[in-house]
Each structure stands twice: as structure tokens, then as C-alpha cells.
Amino acid sequence: MLGAGAYPRPTVVVRRWFFIISSLLVLLIAGLGLAWPGAWWAMAVIGPLIALGIRDSLQTRHTLLRNFPVIGHGRYFMEMIRPEVQQYFIESNIDAFPIEREFRAVVYRRAKGQLDTTPFGTQRDVYRIGYEWASHSLAARPAPGEAPRVVIGGPDCKRPYNASLLNISAMSFGALSKNAVLALNRAAARGGFAHNTGEGGISPYHLEPGGDLIWQIGTGYFGCRTADGRFDPQKFQEQAAQESVRMIELKLSQGAKPGHGGVLPGVKVTEEIARIRGLEPGRTVFSPPAHSAFGNPIEMMEFVAELRRLSGGKPVGFKLCVGRREDFFAICKAMLETGIKPDFITVDGGEGGTGAAPLEFANSVGMPARDAWLFVHSALRGAGLRDDIRLIASGKILSGFHVVRALALGADVCASARGMMLALGCIQSLRCNTNHCPTGITTQDPALYYGLDVTDKAERVARFHAATLHSVMEIVGAMGLDRPCELMPRHIFRRVDDLRVSSLDELYEVLEPGQLVSGEQLPADMRQAWFESRADRWPS
């Protein structure tokens, strides 16, 4: 028995026994080698292990290896293969994150043109709090044909864009490989939907297939920046004049890391990346968390008008993840005061994806998508601005129901990034930030993206897009509606506790047109947020 204050010392024992056993093995092999020289071949196996153990014992970086020579590597090996073991052997169809296997599987099947029905019934717990469903009609109708398109472009837009209900959300070349960008844009050209460039600029791979582009401009102004990183109107005008550029999106923030800037290390600024983004090769570049081209909501609206003028009247909007409601109310007031309105607003949710984000930002910053979509829709409606502005919903759009729910919550069209990545062949290996993506999507390693066949993957993305929109129209018909634009929050229900369900219009308050401006019957917290916001400054 151990006395008081006495503890076993397994680490010392393991290290000591390693040296004892290694010494005995060397002596044994030496002894056998005197009688039979072939025994020395055993050192080809034993020698490297002994050398590894000595190295483990002497290094100071890893305590585990120092205390447990050789066998400690087993822990690092298991840690390395843990994601694969979890994905292939442990997770169920509906409990994995970020994307459940059930949704990954339906994307894969639709992309491949395979059977996408499910047998035996739902695997979801329909009595779980938070479960949501669409209310069907006893006067259900056949699917109303092809999904309608939505015209994006307000009164000041000279060249409106006729958009698909589902488009490719923002992903930059650099975050994606050239083959991935080529496949996505070729799919967009084939399927008639838009491809958002992401904030990394317009690459030749965005232009070559001829698909419609939404050019996203972030705080780094890549592709339209001066040498010191500020906005360059002339470069913008040259880029925006390209025929493939159909809309311009000003990125204020994104769901995965709202309010967070970025750093592009110099080692990643290759000659090609530098040429596309307007940078100096090999030099580290910082993207600030906020724009330098404007400093308050009124200046932002004036910048939107300037982008529209420089682009020749193409639709111009902005993307944001909602944080404080006062911020968005300030933007609404700036629209009212200046008379300048964006043609569209893309609303991303806090659950949005990215190649790399700080854990705290990915987990705990930003309003979730469903709450944000309805809030922005309601705020625009309450300010009397909704009719001229289209709302694009972004954030885990993977299935027909996801699109239907987003439209019911106020969106006009949707954008998906991870859904399109899965259609490309993404296996959710969670290595987007390592440059070691095994499917060649989020890597700049030629040996890896060589395996991504552009022709085949473009066909898959186009099939996924078409099959998802077909699912949308089937659900719309089952709900007894003629068009997706008829969807309302009352068409979607949610279980709120064990005994009660509510439609979303009972859970969320949608303002009446002009209600914010008049201030009539506003909830107290919303009234305070509205009247405290100002168009000439961001709320402090």
C-alpha cells in the first residue's frame, strides 16, 4: 500500500524500462549475431525504434513522448485519425456538425443523379423542441413547373439581373483551388445561376467558363485597390465593366467571423494571387475589420451609389451578419435620409462557414441566420424600404426545405457555399485551413487539385442545383401554393415545448409597412433601438 503523500511514478518506470529493454535487445541481437550473422538484420527494425525512443526521451517539446517513449506516438496517431473514425464509424445520420450525414448524403445523391428518396420514414425526433416543418395543404397541387427567377435591381439600377432562387455563395480563389472555381463557374453557366467570387477578386478561372458572377468587395478591396490598400475607382470600373460581372456585393461582415479582419501571409501571396488581388508578391497583407472607403451609414449609402454609377448601373448591394439591431436601423435611416437604396442585401448567419475562423467567432459571435433573415426583412418592411430591395439568404442552405424556410422568413433568393462544395465532392474532412484538402477543393497544392475533374464536378453541381429547385417546387405545390413568393412565416411551424407548437409568425413579429418610421405599437426594445440609431454615425 502507498503511504500518505506517496504516489506511483509510472512515467519514470516507462522511460526506465525503455532503456532497459532496448539495452537487452541490443545485447541479445549482438550475441545471436556472433553465432548467426543474419540476426543483425533484426536491427533494421529494432534500431529505428530505439533511435526514436532516445530522441523522444531527450526532446523537451512533448511531455507525453518524454515520459512514454515510442508508445506515446500512439496517442498522436489516434488523434490524427479521430475525425475519420468519428465520421465513418461513430456519428449517426442526424447528429454530426457542421453538416449532418443525412444532408451530405442527399447532396451527394442529387449531384450524382442517383435515387434521393429515403426508406422507412424520418430518422428525426419530431417531438424534439425546435423541430420545424412546412404545413401542407389538403388542396395540394402538382409541382408548379420550373422555379421562377427573381429580378434584382431597384429604381436606380439600369441593368437588373434575373436571378435563380439558388446561387453559389461567396468563396474566393485562393481559399478554393482553380479547378474548384472552374467547376463551380461552369456549373453556374450550365444551370443559369450566379457565382459569388468571394472577396479575393476576380480570377481568370471565374471568367473562363462564362458563368454569371457576383463580384464581392471586402475591406481589402482586392482587385480594385491602391498600393496602400484603399479603394481605387478606376480599377473597380475596369473590372466591373466585364460582361460576366452581373452584380456587385459590398461585404461588411460574414457569419463565420463577423467583425474580424484577416491576414494573408506573404508565403501565400504567389505571383498569381498577387496579380489577381492587386498585391505585391511575397508581402503579408492585412484586411481590416471595417471599410476605409466610408465611416458611417450615410457615407456607406453614398459609396453604394458610387459603385452603381461606376459599374454602369449594375445591381449593387451589401452582405452582412447581423450584430446589434441599432447598426441595421442606422443603415435604414441612412437609406431614408439619402434616398439611396441598395438593390439587394445578403444576410449571413452566425452558423455560416469559412475556410478558417477563430473558434470564439465561429461559435459565439453573430446572429443566427433564421433570426437575422426575418429581422432584416421586418426592419426593411417597417421602414417602408422592402419593396425595392431584394433579400438574399445565406447560411447552411442544403435542401429544398432549407430554401422554402428561408423564403418563408423573408428571403427572395438563397445562396449556398457548403452545399455546392459537397456537390463538388467535399467529404467534410475539416482540413480547409491546412492546404491539405483531400478532395482538391480548398487547396493550392497541384498534386491534390489535379484529382478534381472540372467537367465531371461541374455536371454534379448543376444537377444538385436543379434537383434542389425541383424539391422546392414540389414542396410549394404540396403546400397548395402557386409560387415560392407566396410563402409566409405562417407556413412554417416549430415545436416550442413538449405540448405546444407555433407557426413562425407567432414566434417572430413582422412589422407593418412604415411602422418603424411612425413608431406606432412598436415593442419597447425595438422602439428604443430605432430611436437611438443615427444615420450619420455607427452606434457606439
Coordinates of C-alpha atoms in Angstrom, one line a residue:
M1 CA 0.0 0.0 0.0
L2 CA 1.0 3.6 -0.6
G3 CA 1.6 5.8 2.4
A4 CA 0.2 9.3 2.8
G5 CA 1.6 11.6 0.2
A6 CA 3.1 8.8 -1.8
Y7 CA 2.2 8.4 -5.5
P8 CA 3.1 5.9 -8.1
R9 CA 5.6 7.0 -10.8
P10 CA 4.6 5.3 -14.0
T11 CA 6.3 7.8 -16.3
V12 CA 9.7 7.2 -14.7
V13 CA 9.1 3.4 -14.9
V14 CA 8.1 3.5 -18.6
R15 CA 11.2 5.6 -19.6
R16 CA 13.5 3.4 -17.4
W17 CA 12.1 0.2 -18.8
F18 CA 12.5 1.5 -22.4
F19 CA 16.3 1.9 -21.8
I20 CA 16.5 -1.5 -20.0
I21 CA 14.6 -3.4 -22.8
S22 CA 16.5 -1.6 -25.5
S23 CA 19.8 -2.5 -24.0
L24 CA 18.8 -6.1 -23.5
L25 CA 17.6 -6.3 -27.1
V26 CA 20.8 -4.9 -28.5
L27 CA 22.9 -7.4 -26.3
L28 CA 20.6 -10.3 -27.4
I29 CA 21.0 -9.4 -31.1
A30 CA 24.7 -9.0 -30.7
G31 CA 25.0 -12.4 -29.0
L32 CA 23.0 -14.1 -31.7
G33 CA 24.9 -12.3 -34.4
L34 CA 28.1 -13.9 -33.2
A35 CA 26.6 -17.3 -33.9
W36 CA 24.4 -16.4 -36.8
P37 CA 25.3 -13.2 -38.7
G38 CA 21.7 -13.0 -40.2
A39 CA 20.5 -11.9 -36.7
W40 CA 21.9 -8.5 -37.3
W41 CA 19.1 -7.8 -39.8
A42 CA 16.8 -7.5 -36.8
M43 CA 18.5 -4.2 -36.1
A44 CA 16.8 -2.9 -39.3
V45 CA 13.6 -2.9 -37.3
I46 CA 14.8 -2.5 -33.7
G47 CA 17.4 0.2 -34.4
P48 CA 15.0 2.9 -35.7
L49 CA 12.6 2.2 -32.8
I50 CA 15.5 2.6 -30.3
A51 CA 16.7 5.8 -32.0
L52 CA 13.1 7.1 -31.9
G53 CA 12.8 6.3 -28.2
I54 CA 16.1 8.0 -27.4
R55 CA 15.0 11.1 -29.4
D56 CA 11.7 11.1 -27.5
S57 CA 13.4 10.9 -24.2
L58 CA 15.8 13.8 -24.9
Q59 CA 13.4 16.2 -26.6
T60 CA 11.6 18.8 -24.5
R61 CA 8.6 19.8 -26.6
H62 CA 6.2 17.0 -25.8
T63 CA 5.9 15.8 -22.2
L64 CA 3.9 12.8 -23.3
L65 CA 6.7 11.5 -25.6
R66 CA 9.4 12.3 -23.0
N67 CA 7.6 10.2 -20.4
F68 CA 6.3 7.5 -22.7
P69 CA 9.0 7.0 -25.5
V70 CA 7.8 5.3 -28.7
I71 CA 4.4 4.2 -27.4
G72 CA 3.4 7.8 -26.8
H73 CA 3.1 8.2 -30.6
G74 CA 0.1 6.0 -30.5
R75 CA -1.8 8.9 -28.9
Y76 CA -0.9 11.3 -31.7
F77 CA -1.8 8.7 -34.3
M78 CA -5.3 8.2 -32.8
E79 CA -5.8 12.0 -32.6
M80 CA -4.8 12.3 -36.2
I81 CA -7.4 9.7 -37.4
R82 CA -10.1 10.7 -34.9
P83 CA -12.2 12.8 -37.4
E84 CA -12.3 9.9 -39.9
V85 CA -13.2 7.4 -37.2
Q86 CA -15.8 9.7 -35.8
Q87 CA -17.3 10.3 -39.3
Y88 CA -17.2 6.8 -40.6
F89 CA -17.9 4.7 -37.5
I90 CA -19.5 6.7 -34.7
E91 CA -21.7 9.6 -35.9
S92 CA -25.3 8.9 -36.8
N93 CA -27.1 10.3 -39.8
I94 CA -28.5 13.3 -37.9
D95 CA -26.1 14.3 -35.1
A96 CA -23.0 15.5 -36.9
F97 CA -21.8 19.0 -37.3
P98 CA -21.3 21.3 -39.1
I99 CA -23.3 19.3 -41.7
E100 CA -25.2 16.1 -40.7
R101 CA -24.6 12.9 -42.8
E102 CA -28.2 12.9 -43.9
F103 CA -27.8 16.2 -45.7
R104 CA -24.4 15.4 -47.0
A105 CA -25.9 12.2 -48.4
V106 CA -28.8 13.9 -50.2
V107 CA -26.4 16.4 -51.7
Y108 CA -24.1 13.6 -53.0
R109 CA -27.1 11.7 -54.4
R110 CA -28.6 14.6 -56.2
A111 CA -25.2 15.7 -57.5
K112 CA -24.6 12.2 -59.0
G113 CA -28.2 11.9 -60.3
Q114 CA -28.9 8.9 -58.0
L115 CA -32.0 7.9 -56.1
D116 CA -32.5 10.6 -53.4
T117 CA -35.6 9.2 -51.6
T118 CA -35.4 7.8 -48.1
P119 CA -36.9 4.5 -46.9
F120 CA -39.0 3.6 -43.8
G121 CA -39.7 7.2 -42.5
T122 CA -37.8 10.0 -40.9
Q123 CA -35.0 9.5 -38.5
R124 CA -35.6 12.7 -36.8
D125 CA -37.3 13.1 -33.4
V126 CA -40.4 15.1 -34.5
Y127 CA -41.2 15.8 -30.8
R128 CA -37.9 17.4 -30.1
I129 CA -38.1 21.1 -29.1
G130 CA -37.0 23.1 -32.1
Y131 CA -38.2 20.6 -34.7
E132 CA -39.6 22.5 -37.7
W133 CA -41.9 21.6 -40.6
A134 CA -43.8 23.0 -43.6
S135 CA -47.6 22.9 -43.4
H136 CA -49.0 21.1 -46.4
S137 CA -52.5 21.7 -47.8
L138 CA -55.4 19.3 -48.5
A139 CA -55.7 21.2 -51.7
A140 CA -52.1 20.2 -52.8
R141 CA -51.2 20.9 -56.4
P142 CA -48.6 19.3 -58.7
A143 CA -45.2 20.9 -58.7
P144 CA -45.7 24.3 -60.5
G145 CA -43.1 23.7 -63.1
E146 CA -39.7 25.3 -63.2
A147 CA -38.7 27.5 -60.4
P148 CA -39.3 31.2 -61.2
R149 CA -36.5 33.7 -61.4
V150 CA -36.3 36.9 -59.3
V151 CA -35.4 40.3 -60.8
I152 CA -32.7 42.1 -58.7
G153 CA -32.5 45.8 -59.3
G154 CA -34.2 48.8 -57.8
P155 CA -35.4 52.1 -59.3
D156 CA -31.8 53.4 -59.8
C157 CA -30.5 50.2 -61.4
K158 CA -30.1 50.4 -65.1
R159 CA -29.1 46.7 -65.7
P160 CA -31.1 44.5 -63.4
Y161 CA -30.2 40.8 -63.0
N162 CA -32.7 38.0 -63.4
A163 CA -31.5 35.6 -60.6
S164 CA -32.1 32.0 -59.8
L165 CA -33.7 31.0 -56.5
L166 CA -30.5 29.2 -55.5
N167 CA -26.9 30.5 -56.2
I168 CA -23.3 29.9 -55.2
S169 CA -22.4 31.8 -52.1
A170 CA -19.1 33.7 -51.6
M171 CA -15.9 31.6 -51.9
S172 CA -12.6 33.1 -53.1
F173 CA -10.0 31.8 -55.4
G174 CA -7.1 31.1 -53.0
A175 CA -9.4 29.6 -50.5
L176 CA -10.6 27.4 -53.3
S177 CA -8.4 25.7 -55.9
K178 CA -8.5 26.8 -59.5
N179 CA -10.2 23.5 -60.5
A180 CA -12.9 24.1 -57.9
V181 CA -13.6 27.6 -59.2
L182 CA -13.6 26.4 -62.8
A183 CA -16.1 23.7 -61.9
L184 CA -18.4 26.0 -60.0
N185 CA -18.5 28.6 -62.7
R186 CA -19.0 26.1 -65.4
A187 CA -22.0 24.7 -63.4
A188 CA -23.3 28.2 -63.0
A189 CA -23.1 28.8 -66.7
R190 CA -24.8 25.5 -67.4
G191 CA -27.5 25.8 -64.8
G192 CA -28.2 29.5 -65.2
F193 CA -27.4 30.6 -61.6
A194 CA -24.9 33.2 -60.2
H195 CA -21.5 32.5 -58.7
N196 CA -20.2 34.8 -56.0
T197 CA -16.4 35.4 -56.3
G198 CA -15.8 35.9 -52.6
E199 CA -13.6 38.9 -51.5
G200 CA -10.4 37.5 -53.2
G201 CA -11.0 39.2 -56.5
I202 CA -12.0 38.1 -60.0
S203 CA -9.6 35.3 -61.2
P204 CA -9.3 34.0 -64.8
Y205 CA -10.9 30.9 -63.5
H206 CA -14.1 32.8 -62.7
L207 CA -14.2 34.3 -66.2
E208 CA -13.1 31.4 -68.4
P209 CA -16.4 29.3 -68.3
G210 CA -18.6 32.3 -68.8
G211 CA -20.9 31.9 -65.8
D212 CA -22.7 34.9 -64.2
L213 CA -20.6 36.5 -61.4
I214 CA -21.4 38.4 -58.3
W215 CA -18.2 40.3 -57.6
Q216 CA -17.7 40.7 -53.8
I217 CA -15.6 43.5 -52.5
G218 CA -14.3 43.2 -48.9
T219 CA -12.3 45.5 -46.7
G220 CA -9.1 44.6 -48.6
Y221 CA -10.6 45.9 -51.9
F222 CA -8.8 43.0 -53.7
G223 CA -8.8 43.6 -57.4
C224 CA -9.7 47.3 -57.0
R225 CA -7.2 48.7 -54.5
T226 CA -4.4 51.2 -54.5
A227 CA -0.9 50.4 -53.4
D228 CA -1.7 51.3 -49.8
G229 CA -4.9 49.2 -49.7
R230 CA -7.6 51.8 -50.3
F231 CA -10.4 51.7 -52.9
D232 CA -9.4 52.5 -56.4
P233 CA -12.3 53.7 -58.5
Q234 CA -10.6 53.3 -61.9
K235 CA -9.6 49.7 -61.2
F236 CA -13.1 49.0 -60.0
Q237 CA -14.7 50.4 -63.1
E238 CA -12.4 48.3 -65.4
Q239 CA -13.3 45.1 -63.5
A240 CA -17.0 45.9 -63.1
A241 CA -17.3 46.5 -66.9
Q242 CA -16.7 42.8 -67.7
E243 CA -19.8 41.2 -69.1
S244 CA -19.7 38.2 -66.7
V245 CA -20.0 40.6 -63.7
R246 CA -23.7 40.9 -63.2
M247 CA -23.9 42.2 -59.6
I248 CA -21.5 43.8 -57.1
E249 CA -21.7 42.9 -53.4
L250 CA -20.0 45.0 -50.7
K251 CA -19.0 42.7 -47.9
L252 CA -19.5 44.3 -44.4
S253 CA -19.2 41.0 -42.5
Q254 CA -19.6 37.3 -42.8
G255 CA -21.3 34.8 -40.5
A256 CA -18.3 32.7 -39.5
K257 CA -16.2 35.6 -38.3
P258 CA -18.2 38.9 -38.2
G259 CA -16.2 41.9 -37.2
H260 CA -12.9 40.1 -37.7
G261 CA -10.2 41.2 -40.2
G262 CA -7.9 38.8 -41.9
V263 CA -4.2 38.2 -42.6
L264 CA -2.9 36.8 -45.9
P265 CA 0.7 35.6 -45.1
G266 CA 3.4 36.6 -47.5
V267 CA 4.2 33.0 -48.3
K268 CA 0.7 32.6 -49.7
V269 CA 0.9 35.7 -51.9
T270 CA 2.1 34.0 -55.0
E271 CA 2.7 35.7 -58.4
E272 CA -0.8 34.6 -59.5
I273 CA -2.6 35.6 -56.3
A274 CA -0.8 39.0 -56.3
R275 CA -1.8 39.7 -59.9
I276 CA -5.4 38.8 -59.2
R277 CA -5.7 40.8 -56.0
G278 CA -3.5 43.7 -56.9
L279 CA -0.8 42.9 -54.3
E280 CA 3.0 42.8 -54.1
P281 CA 4.2 39.1 -54.3
G282 CA 5.5 37.7 -51.1
R283 CA 4.3 40.6 -48.9
T284 CA 1.9 39.9 -46.0
V285 CA -1.4 41.7 -46.4
F286 CA -3.9 42.7 -43.7
S287 CA -7.6 43.1 -44.3
P288 CA -9.0 45.4 -41.7
P289 CA -12.3 44.6 -39.9
A290 CA -14.1 47.6 -41.3
H291 CA -14.1 49.5 -44.6
S292 CA -11.8 52.6 -45.2
A293 CA -14.0 53.9 -48.0
F294 CA -16.7 55.1 -45.6
G295 CA -17.1 55.8 -42.0
N296 CA -20.8 56.0 -41.2
P297 CA -24.1 54.8 -42.7
I298 CA -24.7 57.8 -44.9
E299 CA -21.2 57.6 -46.4
M300 CA -21.9 53.9 -47.0
M301 CA -25.0 54.6 -49.0
E302 CA -23.1 57.2 -51.0
F303 CA -20.5 54.6 -51.7
V304 CA -23.1 52.2 -52.8
A305 CA -24.4 54.8 -55.3
E306 CA -20.9 55.4 -56.5
L307 CA -20.3 51.7 -57.1
R308 CA -23.6 51.6 -59.1
R309 CA -22.5 54.6 -61.2
L310 CA -19.0 53.2 -61.8
S311 CA -20.4 49.8 -62.8
G312 CA -22.7 51.3 -65.4
G313 CA -25.9 50.7 -63.4
K314 CA -25.4 47.1 -62.4
P315 CA -27.2 45.9 -59.2
V316 CA -25.1 46.8 -56.1
G317 CA -25.8 45.5 -52.6
F318 CA -24.1 44.6 -49.4
K319 CA -23.6 41.5 -47.3
L320 CA -23.6 41.4 -43.5
C321 CA -24.1 39.2 -40.5
V322 CA -26.4 41.0 -38.1
G323 CA -25.0 42.0 -34.8
R324 CA -26.6 44.9 -33.0
R325 CA -30.0 45.9 -34.3
E326 CA -29.1 49.5 -33.9
D327 CA -26.5 49.1 -36.6
F328 CA -29.0 47.9 -39.2
F329 CA -31.6 50.5 -38.1
A330 CA -28.9 53.2 -38.7
I331 CA -28.4 51.8 -42.2
C332 CA -32.2 52.0 -42.8
K333 CA -32.2 55.6 -41.6
A334 CA -29.4 56.4 -44.0
M335 CA -31.4 55.0 -46.8
L336 CA -34.3 57.2 -45.9
E337 CA -32.3 60.3 -45.5
T338 CA -30.2 60.0 -48.7
G339 CA -32.8 58.3 -50.8
I340 CA -30.2 55.8 -51.9
K341 CA -31.1 52.2 -51.6
P342 CA -29.1 49.0 -52.3
D343 CA -30.5 46.7 -54.9
F344 CA -30.1 43.7 -52.6
I345 CA -28.9 42.7 -49.1
T346 CA -27.3 39.4 -48.4
V347 CA -27.8 38.2 -44.9
D348 CA -25.5 35.6 -43.5
G349 CA -26.0 33.7 -40.2
G350 CA -23.6 33.2 -37.3
E351 CA -23.5 29.5 -38.3
G352 CA -22.0 30.4 -41.7
G353 CA -19.0 28.5 -43.0
T354 CA -15.4 29.6 -43.8
G355 CA -12.0 28.2 -44.6
A356 CA -10.6 29.4 -41.3
A357 CA -12.1 31.3 -38.3
P358 CA -11.2 31.8 -34.7
L359 CA -13.2 29.3 -32.6
E360 CA -14.8 32.0 -30.5
F361 CA -16.0 33.9 -33.5
A362 CA -17.3 30.8 -35.3
N363 CA -19.2 29.6 -32.1
S364 CA -20.3 32.8 -30.3
V365 CA -20.4 35.9 -32.5
G366 CA -23.2 36.9 -34.9
M367 CA -27.0 36.4 -35.0
P368 CA -28.1 33.0 -36.3
A369 CA -29.4 33.0 -39.9
R370 CA -33.1 32.4 -39.3
D371 CA -33.4 35.2 -36.8
A372 CA -31.4 37.5 -38.9
W373 CA -33.3 36.9 -42.1
L374 CA -36.7 37.7 -40.5
F375 CA -35.2 40.7 -38.6
V376 CA -33.8 42.3 -41.7
H377 CA -37.0 41.6 -43.7
S378 CA -39.1 43.1 -40.9
A379 CA -36.9 46.1 -40.4
L380 CA -36.9 47.0 -44.1
R381 CA -40.7 46.5 -44.2
G382 CA -41.1 48.6 -41.1
A383 CA -39.0 51.4 -42.7
G384 CA -41.0 51.3 -45.9
L385 CA -38.0 50.1 -47.9
R386 CA -38.7 46.4 -48.6
D387 CA -40.3 46.7 -52.0
D388 CA -37.2 48.0 -53.8
I389 CA -34.6 45.7 -52.1
R390 CA -34.2 42.0 -52.6
L391 CA -33.1 39.8 -49.7
I392 CA -30.6 37.0 -50.3
A393 CA -30.4 34.4 -47.6
S394 CA -27.1 32.6 -46.8
G395 CA -26.3 30.1 -44.2
K396 CA -26.4 26.2 -44.4
I397 CA -28.8 26.0 -47.4
L398 CA -28.6 22.4 -48.4
S399 CA -32.1 21.1 -49.2
G400 CA -35.4 22.1 -50.7
F401 CA -36.9 22.6 -47.3
H402 CA -34.0 24.9 -46.3
V403 CA -34.8 27.1 -49.3
V404 CA -38.5 27.1 -48.6
R405 CA -37.9 28.0 -44.9
A406 CA -35.6 30.9 -45.9
L407 CA -38.2 32.2 -48.4
A408 CA -40.9 32.0 -45.8
L409 CA -38.7 34.0 -43.4
G410 CA -38.5 36.9 -45.9
A411 CA -35.8 36.0 -48.4
D412 CA -36.2 36.4 -52.1
V413 CA -33.4 34.1 -53.2
C414 CA -30.8 31.9 -51.5
A415 CA -27.1 31.3 -51.7
S416 CA -25.2 28.2 -50.6
A417 CA -21.5 27.6 -50.2
R418 CA -21.1 24.3 -48.4
G419 CA -23.9 22.7 -50.3
M420 CA -22.1 23.5 -53.6
M421 CA -18.8 22.3 -52.0
L422 CA -20.4 18.9 -51.1
A423 CA -21.7 18.7 -54.7
L424 CA -18.1 19.2 -55.8
G425 CA -17.1 16.2 -53.7
C426 CA -16.2 17.7 -50.3
I427 CA -16.2 14.9 -47.7
Q428 CA -16.1 17.3 -44.7
S429 CA -12.6 16.3 -43.7
L430 CA -12.3 19.7 -41.9
R431 CA -8.9 20.4 -43.4
C432 CA -9.9 23.6 -45.2
N433 CA -7.4 25.7 -43.2
T434 CA -4.4 23.3 -43.8
N435 CA -3.9 23.3 -47.6
H436 CA -4.3 19.5 -47.4
C437 CA -7.9 19.2 -48.6
P438 CA -8.0 15.5 -49.8
T439 CA -10.6 16.3 -52.5
G440 CA -8.7 19.2 -54.1
I441 CA -11.3 21.8 -53.3
T442 CA -9.8 24.0 -50.6
T443 CA -6.1 23.7 -51.5
Q444 CA -3.5 25.3 -53.7
D445 CA -1.5 22.0 -53.9
P446 CA -1.4 21.0 -57.6
A447 CA -1.0 17.3 -56.6
L448 CA -4.3 17.5 -54.8
Y449 CA -6.5 19.6 -57.0
Y450 CA -5.3 17.6 -60.1
G451 CA -7.7 14.9 -58.9
L452 CA -10.7 17.3 -59.2
D453 CA -12.1 16.8 -62.7
V454 CA -13.7 20.0 -63.8
T455 CA -16.1 18.6 -66.3
D456 CA -17.4 15.9 -64.0
K457 CA -17.8 18.1 -61.0
A458 CA -19.4 20.9 -62.9
E459 CA -22.1 18.4 -64.0
R460 CA -22.6 17.4 -60.4
V461 CA -23.0 20.9 -59.1
A462 CA -25.5 21.7 -61.9
R463 CA -27.5 18.5 -61.1
F464 CA -27.6 19.3 -57.4
H465 CA -28.9 22.8 -58.2
A466 CA -31.6 21.6 -60.5
A467 CA -32.7 18.8 -58.1
T468 CA -32.8 21.1 -55.1
L469 CA -35.0 23.6 -57.0
H470 CA -37.2 20.7 -58.1
S471 CA -37.6 19.8 -54.5
V472 CA -38.5 23.4 -53.7
M473 CA -41.3 23.4 -56.3
E474 CA -42.6 20.1 -55.1
I475 CA -42.9 21.4 -51.5
V476 CA -44.6 24.6 -52.8
G477 CA -47.1 22.5 -54.6
A478 CA -47.7 20.3 -51.6
M479 CA -48.5 23.5 -49.6
G480 CA -51.2 24.5 -52.1
L481 CA -49.3 27.5 -53.4
D482 CA -48.6 28.5 -57.0
R483 CA -45.3 30.3 -56.5
P484 CA -42.5 30.4 -53.9
C485 CA -43.1 34.2 -53.4
E486 CA -46.4 33.3 -51.7
L487 CA -44.5 31.6 -48.8
M488 CA -45.0 33.3 -45.4
P489 CA -43.8 32.7 -41.8
R490 CA -47.3 31.2 -41.0
H491 CA -46.5 28.3 -43.4
I492 CA -43.6 27.0 -41.2
F493 CA -44.2 25.5 -37.7
R494 CA -41.9 24.9 -34.9
R495 CA -42.2 22.8 -31.7
V496 CA -41.6 25.1 -28.8
D497 CA -42.1 22.7 -25.9
D498 CA -43.4 19.2 -25.3
L499 CA -47.0 20.1 -25.7
R500 CA -47.0 23.2 -27.9
V501 CA -46.3 24.1 -31.5
S502 CA -46.3 27.6 -33.1
S503 CA -46.1 29.0 -36.6
L504 CA -43.2 31.3 -37.1
D505 CA -45.4 34.3 -37.5
E506 CA -46.5 33.7 -33.9
L507 CA -42.9 33.5 -32.7
Y508 CA -41.5 36.4 -34.7
E509 CA -43.1 39.8 -35.0
V510 CA -43.1 41.1 -38.6
L511 CA -43.6 44.9 -38.7
E512 CA -46.2 46.5 -40.9
P513 CA -45.0 48.8 -43.7
G514 CA -43.9 52.1 -42.3
Q515 CA -44.4 51.0 -38.7
L516 CA -40.8 51.8 -37.7
V517 CA -41.0 55.3 -39.0
S518 CA -44.3 56.1 -37.4
G519 CA -43.2 54.4 -34.1
E520 CA -46.8 53.1 -33.6
Q521 CA -47.2 50.0 -31.4
L522 CA -43.5 49.1 -31.5
P523 CA -42.1 46.7 -28.9
A524 CA -40.3 48.7 -26.2
D525 CA -36.8 47.3 -27.0
M526 CA -37.3 47.8 -30.8
R527 CA -38.6 51.4 -30.2
Q528 CA -35.5 52.2 -28.2
A529 CA -33.1 50.7 -30.7
W530 CA -34.8 52.6 -33.6
F531 CA -34.8 56.0 -31.9
E532 CA -31.2 55.6 -30.6
S533 CA -29.8 54.8 -34.0
R534 CA -28.5 57.6 -36.3
A535 CA -27.7 57.8 -40.0
D536 CA -24.6 59.8 -39.5
R537 CA -22.7 57.5 -37.2
W538 CA -22.5 53.9 -36.2
P539 CA -24.0 53.2 -32.7
S540 CA -21.3 53.2 -30.0

